[in-house]
Backbone as numpy.savetxt, mean C-alpha at the origin, in Angstrom:
# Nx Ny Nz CAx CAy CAz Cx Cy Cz
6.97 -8.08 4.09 6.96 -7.53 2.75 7.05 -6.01 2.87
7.80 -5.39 2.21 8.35 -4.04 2.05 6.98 -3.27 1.48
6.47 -2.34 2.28 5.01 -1.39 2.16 5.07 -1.15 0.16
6.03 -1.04 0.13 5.80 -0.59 -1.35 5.79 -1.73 -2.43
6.47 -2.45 -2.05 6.01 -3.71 -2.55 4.83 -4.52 -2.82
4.20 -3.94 -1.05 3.03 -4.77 -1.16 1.97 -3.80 -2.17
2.04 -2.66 -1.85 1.02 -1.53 -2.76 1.22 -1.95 -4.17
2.24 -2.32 -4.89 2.59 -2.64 -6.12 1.59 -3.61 -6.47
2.42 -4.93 -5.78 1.15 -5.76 -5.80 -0.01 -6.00 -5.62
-0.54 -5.06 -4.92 -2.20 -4.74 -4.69 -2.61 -4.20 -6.21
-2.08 -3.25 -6.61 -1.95 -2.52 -7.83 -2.39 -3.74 -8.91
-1.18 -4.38 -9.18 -1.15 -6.02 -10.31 -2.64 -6.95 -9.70
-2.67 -7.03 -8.61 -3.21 -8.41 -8.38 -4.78 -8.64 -7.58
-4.33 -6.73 -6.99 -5.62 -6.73 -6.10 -5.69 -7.39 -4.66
-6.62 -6.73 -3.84 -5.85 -7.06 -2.40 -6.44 -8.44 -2.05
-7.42 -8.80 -2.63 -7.09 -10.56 -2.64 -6.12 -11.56 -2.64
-5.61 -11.11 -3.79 -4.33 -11.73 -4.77 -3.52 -11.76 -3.36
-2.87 -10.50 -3.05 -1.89 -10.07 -2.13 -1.85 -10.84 -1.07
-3.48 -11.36 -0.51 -3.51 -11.81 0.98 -3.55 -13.07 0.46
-3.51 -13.44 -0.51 -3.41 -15.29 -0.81 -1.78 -15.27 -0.55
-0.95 -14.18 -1.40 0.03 -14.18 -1.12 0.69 -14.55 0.19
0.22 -13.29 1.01 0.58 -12.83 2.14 0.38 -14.06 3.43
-0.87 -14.95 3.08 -1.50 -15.99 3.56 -0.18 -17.42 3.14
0.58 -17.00 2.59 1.33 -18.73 1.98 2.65 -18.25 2.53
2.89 -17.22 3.18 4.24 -16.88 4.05 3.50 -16.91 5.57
4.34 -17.79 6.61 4.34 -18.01 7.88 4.82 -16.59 8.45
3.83 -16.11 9.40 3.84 -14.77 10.05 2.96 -14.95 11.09
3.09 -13.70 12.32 2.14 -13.80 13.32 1.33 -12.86 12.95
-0.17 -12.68 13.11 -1.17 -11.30 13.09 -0.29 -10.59 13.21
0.03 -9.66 14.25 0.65 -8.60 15.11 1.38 -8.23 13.38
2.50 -8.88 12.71 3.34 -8.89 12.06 2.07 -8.19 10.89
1.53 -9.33 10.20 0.55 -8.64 9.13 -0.01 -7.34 9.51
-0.55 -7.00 10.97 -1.21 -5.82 11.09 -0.63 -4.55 11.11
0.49 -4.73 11.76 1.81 -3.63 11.38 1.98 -3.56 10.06
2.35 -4.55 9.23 2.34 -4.00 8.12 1.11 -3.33 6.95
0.10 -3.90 7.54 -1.09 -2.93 7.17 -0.72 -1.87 7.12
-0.88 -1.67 8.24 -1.00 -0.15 8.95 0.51 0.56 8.12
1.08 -0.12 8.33 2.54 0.67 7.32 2.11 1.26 6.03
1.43 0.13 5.44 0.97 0.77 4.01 -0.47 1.60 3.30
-0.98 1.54 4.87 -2.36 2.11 4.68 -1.51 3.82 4.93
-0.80 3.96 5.70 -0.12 5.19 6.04 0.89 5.63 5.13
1.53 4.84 4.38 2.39 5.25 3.31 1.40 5.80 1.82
0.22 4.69 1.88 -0.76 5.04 0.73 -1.67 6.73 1.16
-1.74 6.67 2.64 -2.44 8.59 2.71 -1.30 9.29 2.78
0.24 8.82 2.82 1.14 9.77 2.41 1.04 10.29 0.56
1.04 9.36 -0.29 1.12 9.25 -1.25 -0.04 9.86 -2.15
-1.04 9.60 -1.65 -2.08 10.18 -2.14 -2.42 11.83 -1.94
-1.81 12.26 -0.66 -1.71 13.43 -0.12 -0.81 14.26 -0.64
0.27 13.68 -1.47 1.13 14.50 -1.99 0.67 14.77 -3.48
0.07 13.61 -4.08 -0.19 13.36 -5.31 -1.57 14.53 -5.28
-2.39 14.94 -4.36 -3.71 16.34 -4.01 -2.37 17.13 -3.89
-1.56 17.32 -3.41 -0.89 19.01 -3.54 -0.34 19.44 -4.55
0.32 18.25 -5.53 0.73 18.45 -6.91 -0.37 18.63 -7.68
-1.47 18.20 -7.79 -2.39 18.43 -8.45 -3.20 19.69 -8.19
-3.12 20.26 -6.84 -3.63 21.57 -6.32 -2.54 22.60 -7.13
-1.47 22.19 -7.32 -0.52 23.30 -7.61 -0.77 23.01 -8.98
-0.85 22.62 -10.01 -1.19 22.33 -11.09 -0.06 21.74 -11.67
0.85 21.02 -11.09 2.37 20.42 -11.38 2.03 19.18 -11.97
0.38 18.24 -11.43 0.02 16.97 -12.08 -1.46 17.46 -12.86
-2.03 16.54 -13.55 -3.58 16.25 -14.08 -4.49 15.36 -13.31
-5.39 15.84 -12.27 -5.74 14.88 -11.04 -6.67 13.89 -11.76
């Protein structure tokens, strides 16, 4: 599942929801944990940009 995809759906469903999901598609660990890690790292990208726009006063934090 595509990192942003899955964040979406965490978003809608909550990371329960997601791993019932994630749980009814055939995968190895290794596979799920990489993609963790993909989106745990895309989410402190995201959040990190979303603190500099808001430092610059470009957003409303």
């Amino acid at each position: 599942m595509h990192p942003l995809m899955r964040a979406t759906l965490v978003e809608l469903y909550g990371e329960a929801g997601v791993r019932t999901l994630e749980a009814s598609r055939p995968q190895d660990a290794a596979e799920l944990e990489r993609e963790r890690d993909e989106i745990e790292a895309e989410r402190f990208r995201i959040e990190c940009e979303r603190d500099a726009a808001a430092a610059a006063g470009e957003i409303d934090a």
